[in-house]
XYZ file of C-alpha atoms in Angstrom:
667
model
C 0.000 0.000 0.000
C 2.844 2.426 0.800
C 4.404 1.811 -2.628
C 1.068 2.454 -4.355
C 0.594 5.741 -2.469
C 4.196 6.724 -3.324
C 3.575 6.089 -7.014
C 0.359 8.139 -6.884
C 2.229 10.983 -5.152
C 5.061 10.914 -7.703
C 2.674 11.007 -10.652
C 0.629 14.015 -9.449
C 3.168 16.729 -10.438
C 3.647 15.201 -13.909
C -0.126 15.123 -14.324
C -0.424 18.798 -13.411
C 2.378 19.792 -15.776
C 0.749 17.808 -18.563
C -2.618 19.456 -17.822
C -1.088 22.951 -17.975
C 0.629 22.046 -21.267
C -2.658 20.742 -22.725
C -4.471 23.967 -21.744
C -1.714 26.052 -23.355
C -2.022 24.033 -26.552
C -5.830 24.387 -26.516
C -5.480 28.160 -26.017
C -3.063 28.403 -28.936
C -5.401 26.329 -31.125
C -8.324 28.607 -30.238
C -6.347 31.760 -31.035
C -5.248 30.491 -34.480
C -8.436 28.669 -35.594
C -11.107 30.239 -37.814
C -14.767 29.574 -38.687
C -16.495 26.581 -37.163
C -13.116 25.150 -36.086
C -12.690 28.214 -33.838
C -15.998 27.404 -32.112
C -14.942 23.788 -31.527
C -11.542 24.918 -30.235
C -13.222 27.393 -27.865
C -15.472 24.646 -26.447
C -12.465 22.371 -25.784
C -10.453 25.246 -24.292
C -13.232 26.395 -21.914
C -13.987 22.797 -20.811
C -10.332 22.324 -19.821
C -9.937 25.813 -18.331
C -12.937 25.540 -15.961
C -11.202 22.731 -14.035
C -8.579 25.303 -12.933
C -10.399 28.653 -12.957
C -14.189 28.579 -13.341
C -14.560 32.379 -13.344
C -11.908 32.785 -16.055
C -13.714 30.229 -18.225
C -17.046 32.034 -17.753
C -15.474 35.420 -18.570
C -13.885 34.035 -21.738
C -17.231 32.698 -22.972
C -19.070 35.907 -22.046
C -16.570 38.037 -23.981
C -16.790 35.717 -26.979
C -20.615 35.853 -26.989
C -20.526 39.666 -26.840
C -18.089 39.884 -29.779
C -20.016 37.463 -31.991
C -23.647 38.187 -31.018
C -24.691 38.365 -34.679
C -23.713 34.716 -35.232
C -25.832 33.220 -32.410
C -28.188 31.354 -34.753
C -25.415 29.065 -35.946
C -26.144 25.480 -34.822
C -22.481 25.072 -33.884
C -23.131 27.350 -30.904
C -25.240 24.747 -29.087
C -22.311 23.163 -27.263
C -20.956 26.594 -26.250
C -24.286 27.633 -24.756
C -24.398 24.276 -22.946
C -20.892 24.791 -21.534
C -21.889 28.255 -20.298
C -25.043 26.802 -18.705
C -22.954 24.220 -16.847
C -20.629 26.967 -15.584
C -23.619 28.936 -14.276
C -24.990 25.797 -12.611
C -21.688 25.193 -10.824
C -21.815 28.840 -9.643
C -25.374 28.159 -8.299
C -26.851 30.758 -10.670
C -29.773 28.538 -11.660
C -31.977 31.101 -13.418
C -29.136 32.151 -15.724
C -28.266 28.485 -16.218
C -31.805 27.805 -17.502
C -31.520 30.785 -19.883
C -28.389 29.317 -21.491
C -29.964 25.843 -21.557
C -32.935 27.233 -23.492
C -30.515 28.800 -25.971
C -28.602 25.517 -26.267
C -31.788 23.472 -26.840
C -32.708 25.479 -29.941
C -29.423 24.413 -31.529
C -29.045 20.886 -30.145
C -32.597 19.586 -30.593
C -33.081 21.224 -34.009
C -29.851 19.800 -35.422
C -30.341 17.262 -38.220
C -27.288 15.339 -36.980
C -28.016 15.354 -33.279
C -25.042 15.078 -30.921
C -25.897 12.297 -28.408
C -23.167 13.353 -25.950
C -24.195 17.032 -26.019
C -27.878 16.096 -25.563
C -26.927 13.854 -22.664
C -25.063 16.748 -20.992
C -27.993 19.090 -21.772
C -30.655 16.842 -20.151
C -28.339 16.006 -17.243
C -27.812 19.723 -16.459
C -31.516 20.487 -16.858
C -32.399 17.652 -14.476
C -29.892 18.993 -11.945
C -31.523 22.443 -11.987
C -34.970 20.927 -11.361
C -33.449 18.818 -8.590
C -32.123 21.969 -6.900
C -35.596 23.483 -7.203
C -37.027 20.373 -5.500
C -39.071 19.455 -8.619
C -37.905 15.867 -8.202
C -40.318 14.199 -10.627
C -39.241 16.611 -13.376
C -35.561 16.031 -12.592
C -36.081 12.235 -12.758
C -37.713 12.661 -16.190
C -34.709 14.608 -17.542
C -32.183 12.236 -15.949
C -33.829 9.280 -17.717
C -33.516 11.103 -21.041
C -29.921 12.033 -20.205
C -29.049 8.399 -19.439
C -30.492 7.260 -22.784
C -28.358 9.732 -24.782
C -25.285 9.190 -22.578
C -25.359 5.432 -23.217
C -25.787 6.068 -26.952
C -22.714 8.302 -26.907
C -20.724 5.603 -25.018
C -19.210 8.350 -22.865
C -18.591 6.508 -19.593
C -17.824 9.728 -17.706
C -21.245 11.139 -18.653
C -23.040 7.840 -17.870
C -21.452 7.775 -14.398
C -22.476 11.403 -13.789
C -26.115 10.673 -14.683
C -26.232 7.565 -12.450
C -24.806 9.608 -9.579
C -27.470 12.287 -10.103
C -30.221 9.657 -10.213
C -29.023 8.340 -6.846
C -29.073 11.843 -5.386
C -32.602 12.352 -6.739
C -33.769 9.228 -4.847
C -32.010 10.563 -1.741
C -33.837 13.908 -1.950
C -37.141 12.012 -2.254
C -36.368 10.065 0.931
C -35.856 6.811 -1.034
C -32.505 6.086 0.583
C -32.299 2.362 -0.153
C -33.264 2.933 -3.808
C -30.466 5.534 -4.072
C -27.735 2.961 -3.394
C -28.276 1.070 -6.684
C -27.554 3.991 -9.099
C -24.725 5.115 -6.786
C -23.221 1.622 -7.105
C -23.531 1.753 -10.917
C -21.732 5.107 -10.915
C -19.040 3.732 -8.574
C -18.368 0.744 -10.853
C -17.838 3.020 -13.881
C -15.713 5.526 -11.912
C -13.455 2.695 -10.735
C -12.956 1.644 -14.359
C -12.073 5.223 -15.301
C -9.751 5.574 -12.269
C -11.005 9.032 -11.245
C -9.958 9.031 -7.570
C -11.789 12.208 -6.504
C -15.086 11.170 -8.040
C -14.774 7.657 -6.601
C -14.423 9.312 -3.191
C -17.483 11.496 -3.936
C -19.608 8.403 -4.569
C -18.367 6.662 -1.407
C -19.470 9.791 0.468
C -22.883 9.759 -1.259
C -23.428 6.102 -0.340
C -22.424 6.960 3.222
C -25.047 9.735 3.249
C -27.710 7.237 2.151
C -26.784 4.773 4.917
C -26.716 7.623 7.473
C -30.207 8.685 6.414
C -31.396 5.083 6.953
C -29.954 5.165 10.483
C -27.227 2.594 9.677
C -24.328 4.594 11.116
C -21.820 1.713 11.047
C -22.080 1.266 7.275
C -22.109 5.041 6.827
C -18.792 5.409 8.687
C -17.315 2.545 6.627
C -18.088 4.424 3.391
C -16.684 7.682 4.790
C -13.483 5.880 5.817
C -13.113 4.591 2.237
C -13.468 8.136 0.898
C -11.078 9.826 3.365
C -7.705 8.440 2.106
C -8.769 8.958 -1.520
C -9.420 12.684 -0.982
C -6.117 12.996 0.881
C -4.138 11.103 -1.790
C -5.089 13.601 -4.526
C -5.110 16.646 -2.205
C -8.792 17.330 -2.956
C -9.438 19.961 -0.277
C -12.982 20.720 -1.375
C -13.985 17.051 -1.287
C -12.214 16.550 2.044
C -14.074 19.531 3.537
C -17.398 18.080 2.351
C -16.549 14.694 3.865
C -15.570 16.223 7.223
C -18.857 18.122 7.171
C -20.759 14.855 6.598
C -18.915 13.218 9.494
C -19.845 16.164 11.715
C -23.541 15.772 10.832
C -23.362 12.028 11.532
C -21.821 12.470 14.993
C -24.382 15.165 15.823
C -27.130 12.633 15.072
C -25.310 10.225 17.412
C -25.447 12.998 20.081
C -21.634 13.190 20.228
C -21.666 16.980 19.880
C -18.015 17.560 20.819
C -16.825 15.171 18.098
C -19.281 16.756 15.641
C -17.861 20.214 16.399
C -14.295 18.980 15.846
C -15.174 17.712 12.351
C -17.131 20.862 11.456
C -14.295 23.128 12.608
C -11.785 21.180 10.477
C -14.142 21.501 7.506
C -14.536 25.238 8.199
C -10.747 25.788 8.248
C -10.362 24.135 4.821
C -13.274 26.078 3.335
C -11.826 29.338 4.621
C -8.522 28.519 2.917
C -10.417 27.870 -0.342
C -12.225 31.230 0.062
C -15.533 29.508 -0.700
C -17.857 31.765 1.298
C -21.012 29.761 0.620
C -19.477 26.469 1.755
C -17.967 28.394 4.670
C -21.474 29.483 5.686
C -22.694 25.848 5.549
C -20.013 24.854 8.063
C -21.047 27.753 10.304
C -24.687 26.602 10.063
C -23.700 23.125 11.221
C -21.514 24.505 14.036
C -24.454 26.652 15.176
C -26.786 23.640 15.057
C -24.388 21.561 17.174
C -24.105 24.333 19.793
C -27.927 24.575 19.888
C -28.082 20.846 20.687
C -25.488 21.394 23.436
C -27.564 24.254 24.863
C -24.836 26.870 24.226
C -27.090 29.373 22.452
C -24.635 32.277 22.685
C -21.937 30.497 20.654
C -24.572 29.130 18.283
C -25.828 32.657 17.623
C -22.289 33.965 16.947
C -21.736 31.340 14.224
C -25.192 31.687 12.664
C -25.081 35.483 12.396
C -21.794 35.259 10.455
C -23.379 32.631 8.184
C -26.344 34.928 7.557
C -24.041 37.759 6.428
C -22.138 35.411 4.097
C -25.367 34.252 2.441
C -27.191 37.573 2.106
C -27.099 38.976 -1.402
C -25.846 35.710 -2.934
C -27.524 34.334 -6.047
C -28.514 30.713 -6.426
C -29.438 28.057 -3.900
C -28.061 29.501 -0.644
C -30.878 28.281 1.681
C -30.582 31.323 3.934
C -33.990 30.490 5.443
C -32.508 27.514 7.319
C -29.965 29.851 8.898
C -32.672 32.381 9.772
C -34.774 29.670 11.416
C -31.884 28.549 13.635
C -31.129 32.176 14.587
C -34.774 32.457 15.638
C -34.360 29.366 17.842
C -31.349 30.956 19.564
C -33.183 34.219 20.252
C -36.179 32.253 21.552
C -33.980 30.313 23.989
C -32.306 33.570 25.011
C -35.851 34.929 25.707
C -35.669 37.651 23.052
C -39.031 36.628 21.583
C -39.494 39.740 19.448
C -36.339 39.048 17.446
C -37.129 35.348 17.355
C -40.507 35.986 15.697
C -38.882 38.361 13.216
C -36.346 35.711 12.134
C -38.978 32.962 12.007
C -41.150 35.139 9.737
C -38.212 35.772 7.392
C -37.332 32.063 7.393
C -40.933 31.123 6.613
C -41.065 33.611 3.735
C -37.888 32.156 2.218
C -38.942 28.514 2.653
C -42.356 29.215 1.083
C -40.704 30.950 -1.865
C -38.357 27.998 -2.370
C -41.099 25.387 -1.789
C -39.085 23.523 0.876
C -41.892 21.778 2.796
C -39.607 20.257 5.445
C -38.183 23.693 6.271
C -41.704 25.171 6.398
C -42.832 22.470 8.853
C -39.726 23.108 10.988
C -40.520 26.846 11.204
C -44.139 26.066 12.139
C -42.874 23.843 14.986
C -40.491 26.563 16.176
C -43.325 29.113 16.211
C -45.520 26.643 18.101
C -42.869 26.304 20.814
C -42.273 30.060 21.011
C -45.957 30.940 21.444
C -46.393 28.103 23.951
C -43.568 29.548 26.041
C -45.246 32.975 25.879
C -48.619 31.526 26.949
C -50.278 32.388 23.602
C -51.770 28.934 23.310
C -54.249 29.578 20.488
C -51.482 30.886 18.221
C -49.341 27.903 19.218
C -52.221 25.550 18.362
C -52.681 27.151 14.926
C -49.024 26.622 14.006
C -49.045 23.086 15.411
C -52.025 22.170 13.227
C -50.328 23.725 10.173
C -47.221 21.641 10.866
C -49.275 18.430 11.148
C -51.147 19.151 7.907
C -47.872 19.750 6.057
C -46.187 16.711 7.652
C -49.027 14.499 6.406
C -48.277 15.728 2.888
C -44.550 15.052 3.362
C -45.523 11.637 4.800
C -42.344 10.681 6.674
C -42.376 9.157 10.213
C -39.939 11.678 11.708
C -41.899 14.749 10.523
C -45.234 13.248 11.650
C -43.836 12.219 15.044
C -42.526 15.743 15.702
C -45.820 17.385 14.670
C -47.907 15.095 16.921
C -45.550 15.637 19.878
C -45.786 19.442 19.615
C -49.595 19.269 19.328
C -49.808 16.940 22.344
C -47.855 19.416 24.470
C -50.028 22.292 23.222
C -53.292 20.539 24.063
C -51.916 19.618 27.484
C -51.143 23.299 28.137
C -54.712 24.123 27.069
C -56.089 21.575 29.552
C -57.547 19.439 26.745
C -56.119 16.194 28.064
C -58.118 13.851 25.807
C -56.739 15.561 22.670
C -53.258 15.603 24.224
C -53.508 11.868 24.850
C -54.657 11.137 21.288
C -51.739 13.048 19.722
C -49.250 11.517 22.163
C -50.419 8.051 21.155
C -49.878 8.975 17.477
C -46.422 10.319 18.365
C -45.586 7.061 20.158
C -46.741 5.036 17.141
C -44.424 6.882 14.745
C -41.540 6.758 17.239
C -41.930 3.001 17.614
C -41.997 2.699 13.828
C -38.652 4.505 13.655
C -37.196 2.345 16.447
C -38.401 -0.843 14.752
C -36.799 0.170 11.426
C -33.460 0.903 13.102
C -33.562 -2.309 15.118
C -34.351 -4.360 11.995
C -31.511 -2.685 10.128
C -29.074 -3.403 12.951
C -30.178 -7.055 13.172
C -29.748 -7.489 9.411
C -26.262 -5.973 9.595
C -25.215 -8.349 12.380
C -26.545 -11.378 10.510
C -24.726 -10.377 7.322
C -21.532 -9.786 9.274
C -21.829 -13.182 10.973
C -22.399 -14.986 7.621
C -19.421 -13.167 6.098
C -17.159 -14.153 8.990
C -18.300 -17.776 8.734
C -17.496 -17.879 5.022
C -14.141 -16.193 5.620
C -13.250 -18.705 8.341
C -14.176 -21.616 6.044
C -11.998 -20.215 3.260
C -9.067 -19.715 5.641
C -9.502 -23.214 6.998
C -9.533 -24.702 3.511
C -6.494 -22.655 2.537
C -4.667 -23.804 5.650
C -5.499 -27.444 4.903
C -4.140 -27.052 1.375
C -0.927 -25.529 2.696
C -0.541 -28.374 5.172
C -0.914 -30.939 2.379
C 1.783 -29.223 0.317
C 4.124 -29.120 3.291
C 3.568 -32.776 4.005
C 4.439 -33.616 0.397
C 7.690 -31.650 0.609
C 8.681 -33.353 3.869
C 8.062 -36.767 2.323
C 10.557 -35.994 -0.394
C 13.262 -34.384 1.779
C 13.163 -36.231 5.098
C 13.075 -39.730 6.355
C 9.822 -41.367 7.409
C 10.386 -40.774 11.143
C 11.137 -37.078 10.670
C 8.138 -36.697 8.366
C 5.900 -38.289 10.978
C 7.081 -35.890 13.694
C 6.653 -32.784 11.511
C 3.189 -33.867 10.343
C 2.138 -34.479 13.951
C 3.442 -31.069 14.941
C 1.581 -29.384 12.050
C -1.630 -31.179 12.939
C -1.366 -30.018 16.560
C -0.649 -26.449 15.484
C -3.551 -26.488 13.021
C -5.841 -27.850 15.719
C -4.770 -25.132 18.161
C -5.252 -22.440 15.515
C -8.660 -23.852 14.658
C -9.694 -23.962 18.334
C -8.400 -20.439 18.921
C -10.199 -19.084 15.842
C -13.409 -20.884 16.795
C -13.313 -19.544 20.350
C -12.449 -16.056 19.169
C -15.344 -16.089 16.670
C -17.680 -17.381 19.376
C -16.581 -14.634 21.793
C -17.071 -11.991 19.121
C -20.527 -13.304 18.285
C -21.502 -13.473 21.970
C -20.324 -9.869 22.416
C -22.471 -8.742 19.501
C -25.475 -10.651 20.890
C -24.933 -8.975 24.303
C -24.711 -5.568 22.616
C -27.916 -6.311 20.723
C -29.689 -7.322 23.940
C -28.491 -4.107 25.594
C -29.964 -2.089 22.776
C -33.228 -4.001 23.013
C -33.318 -3.391 26.800
C -32.790 0.318 26.199
C -35.628 0.274 23.676
C -37.846 -1.532 26.213
C -36.991 1.122 28.808
C -38.030 3.850 26.380
C -41.295 1.996 25.724
C -41.960 1.757 29.503
C -41.330 5.496 29.867
C -43.833 6.166 27.111
C -46.384 3.838 28.724
C -45.988 5.721 32.038
C -46.650 9.046 30.296
C -49.743 7.551 28.642
C -51.028 6.286 31.987
C -50.492 9.717 33.571
C -52.490 11.365 30.778
C -55.293 8.797 31.158
C -55.314 9.365 34.931
C -55.618 13.145 34.475
C -58.394 12.603 31.915
C -60.165 10.258 34.371
C -59.994 12.904 37.123
C -61.340 15.531 34.762
C -64.285 13.300 33.825
C -64.963 12.595 37.524
C -64.990 16.352 38.208
C -67.450 16.969 35.366
C -69.663 14.128 36.649
C -69.855 15.603 40.173
C -70.544 19.078 38.801
C -73.408 17.663 36.743
C -74.911 15.942 39.802
C -74.689 19.159 41.857
C -76.354 21.135 39.093
C -79.098 18.522 38.889
C -79.803 18.848 42.625
C -80.047 22.624 42.414
C -82.595 22.479 39.599
C -85.128 20.266 41.507
C -88.088 21.622 43.410
C -88.434 21.103 47.126
C -90.952 18.239 46.890
C -88.760 16.465 44.329
C -85.608 16.900 46.390
C -86.129 13.915 48.735
C -86.763 11.392 45.984
C -83.846 12.741 44.000
C -81.522 12.546 47.001
C -82.500 8.891 47.523
C -81.629 8.165 43.931
C -78.380 10.153 43.872
C -77.319 8.786 47.225
C -76.771 5.467 45.568
C -74.243 6.905 43.163
C -72.973 10.056 44.880
C -71.977 11.598 48.242
C -68.947 11.388 50.453
C -70.832 9.898 53.437
C -71.152 6.530 51.626
C -68.525 4.575 49.739
C -68.023 6.411 46.464
C -67.398 3.905 43.660
C -66.106 6.588 41.240
C -63.549 7.819 43.755
C -62.501 4.260 44.559
C -62.043 3.540 40.838
C -59.950 6.688 40.527
C -57.809 5.678 43.542
C -57.227 2.244 42.025
C -56.075 3.817 38.739
C -53.875 6.292 40.642
C -52.215 3.518 42.709
C -51.427 1.622 39.496
C -49.423 4.578 38.233
C -48.104 6.082 41.499
C -48.402 3.222 43.978
C -45.633 4.479 46.243
C -46.814 8.115 46.430
C -49.085 7.897 49.521
C -46.689 5.681 51.568
C -43.721 7.974 50.813
C -45.700 11.142 51.564
C -47.049 9.703 54.818
C -43.570 8.651 55.886
C -42.082 12.096 55.167
C -44.998 14.071 56.653
C -46.620 12.131 59.466
C -49.939 13.303 60.814
C -51.663 14.076 57.472
C -55.398 13.402 57.573
C -57.281 11.280 55.023
C -58.831 14.405 53.460
C -55.405 16.067 53.219
C -53.981 12.985 51.496
C -56.853 13.081 48.965
C -56.078 16.732 48.223
C -52.376 15.874 47.817
C -53.275 13.229 45.213
C -55.289 15.703 43.138
C -52.652 18.434 43.471
C -50.001 15.999 42.180
C -52.116 15.691 38.993
C -51.988 19.518 38.714
C -55.780 19.892 38.913
C -57.371 23.248 39.723
C -59.060 24.007 43.069
C -62.392 24.040 41.255
C -61.877 20.516 39.888
C -60.691 19.305 43.320
C -63.789 20.757 44.967
C -66.023 19.037 42.412
C -64.312 15.644 42.812
C -64.307 15.759 46.644
C -67.846 17.135 46.863
C -66.720 20.279 48.701
C -67.053 23.979 48.055
C -64.363 25.938 46.235
C -63.645 28.100 49.323
C -63.367 25.029 51.520
C -60.799 23.469 49.183
C -58.897 26.754 48.929
C -58.651 26.997 52.718
C -57.659 23.323 52.965
C -54.848 23.902 50.466
C -53.670 26.948 52.449
C -53.614 24.973 55.703
C -51.835 22.135 53.930
C -48.921 24.154 52.513
C -48.508 25.965 55.814
C -48.547 22.617 57.606
C -45.798 21.393 55.248
C -43.884 24.655 55.863
C -44.139 26.018 52.317
C -44.660 29.553 51.002
C -47.607 29.129 48.621
C -49.794 26.667 46.706
C -47.552 26.703 43.605
C -44.575 25.536 45.689
C -46.785 22.802 47.188
C -47.893 21.613 43.704
C -44.327 21.497 42.403
C -43.207 19.597 45.477
C -45.993 16.985 45.194
C -45.422 16.508 41.434
C -41.727 15.805 42.124
C -42.463 12.992 44.618
C-alpha cells in the first residue's frame, strides 16, 4: 500500500504539468483557428480551463458571446451555450443556467445530426436544476432522457455522472435504499475510469444514504473509504465536504463535541479555499451543534456570520434555514421579538423555495415560542399547520414531531383527551422509527456473521491445502520418522489455531449478541417510559371526567323543586356523596395507585400526621388539577378546598400553593 501511495504521489506533479501544457495548446489552437473550427476549439479550451479557474472560463465565454452576437443562430453554438449553462450551474446561478440551456436546446434539438453526448449533458444539467428546485419528478424525467443519450454516446464519464445524479434524486425524495443502486452503478464506472476524486465522492454519497437510513456503522465505513482517496489527490474541497458529513453524523449520534471537531476542520479548509457559501454551511452546522449542546450564545455567533455570508448571494443559498436557527437561539435567550422576526423571514424564504420540510420546521419553532409565551391559540394554529404539512410530506420523523408538539399544546390548554390522542400517534411513529433501526441493525449483524463464517471456512480450507503441500515436501526431503514428527506437529498447530479461531469467533458473536440485547433493553426502557406518560395522561383525563360528573350531579340537585328533592336525594345517594362509599372515587384511587403506587406511603412517611382528606387533596394536586376541579371531585365547596390547600402548605412549611404543587409533582 505504501508503494502504491508513493507512485500516486510521484505522478501528481507530472499530471499537473501535462494538464497545464494541454491547456496552453488548446489556447493556442483557439487563437489560431477560424470559422467553425474556432468554435470547436473554444469549447475544448473552456472545458479544460474551468477545471482550474471557473470564473476565467465564464469570462472568456461571455466576452466571446458579446463579440459574436450576430452569429448566435449558428447550430455550432449549441455546445458553447451548454458549456456556459454548466458553468452557471456550478456557480449556483440557476436562473441564468436555464436561460443558457434554453438557448442551447434550440441548436441541439433542431440539429439534423443530433449530438448524443451534447444532448446527454444538456438533459443532465436540466435535471440537476430541477433537482435543486425540488421538482424531483421533473428532474427524474430529464435524468432518464440524459441516461439514454449518454449510453448512446458511449461516454462513460457522462453515464457515471447521470447515475450519480439519479441516486441523489432518490435521496432527496427520501428513497434512501433505492439511491444505493444507481450510486453503485456510478461507482463501478468511476473505478474503471480511475477518477480518484469522483470515486471518493460516490463513497461519500453512499455513506449519506446509509446515514439517512440510520445505519451509522455502514455510513462510517463508506466515509473511511473516501477519506484516504481525498487525501491522496489533495482534494481539499472534497475533504471539507466529507468532514462536514462526518460532523452531521456524529451530531445525530449525540456526540456533539466530536461533531464540532469535524465541522471546525471543515470550516478551516473552506476558509482557505475562500468559498464563502461552503464556509457558511459549516457555520450553520456549528451553530446547530451548539444549539443541541444548549450553548445558544456560541450558536448565535456562528449563525449570524453565516447569515451575512449568504445575504445577497444568487442561487441556492438556503438562507432560510440559517434564519430559522437564529430564531431558535433568540427564543432560547428569551428575546421573543427578534425570534418571531427571524422565524417570519425564514418562513417567507422557505415558502418561496417550496421547501416543505423547512416550512414544517418553522411552524414547529413558532408553536414552541408561542407556547412559552402563553399564547396557546397561536401555538395551536401553528401546530395544526405543521401536522397538515407533515401528512403531505408523509415521513415518520416529521409526523412524530408534529404530533408531539400538538400533544404538548393541548396539554397546556387543559384538553387532556386531545393531548392523549396526539401523544399516542407520536408514540406510534416513534416506535416505527425504532423498529426500522432495530431491523436494520439485526440485518447488519446477521450479514456480518455470515461473512465471517465464510471467511473462516476459506481460511480453513487454505490452511489445509498448505498443510498438504508441506507434508508432500517433507516426504521428499526427510526420512519417514522425521516426516511423521513434523506432520504431527503441524496437525497439533492447526488444531490449536482452529480452536483459537473458533473460540475467538464465538466470543465476538456473543459480544455482539450482548450488545444487541443491551440495545433491546434500552428500547424496552423507552417503551416503559412512554407507557408511564400515557397512563399519567389517562389518569388526568379520568380525574377531569370525575370532576365533570360531580358538577353535573350538583347542578341537577339545584334544579329540583323542594318536593322532588327527597326522591332525588335517595336516587343520587346510591351513586354520589362522600358519606357513603363512592365507587367513582374508589375507581380513581385504584387507577392512581397503578401509576403512582408508592406516592401515599412515601408522603405519609415524610410528613406524618396528614389526615385522610389532606392525602386526597395531595393526590389531586399531584395531577396539577385546579381548586375548582378538586372541589367538584371531593364534593366540597371551592372556598373550603382553597382553605384546605392553604392549611396544607402551611402545615408542610411552604410559602404558597404553587410551591406545594411542584413539590408533590416531584415525589
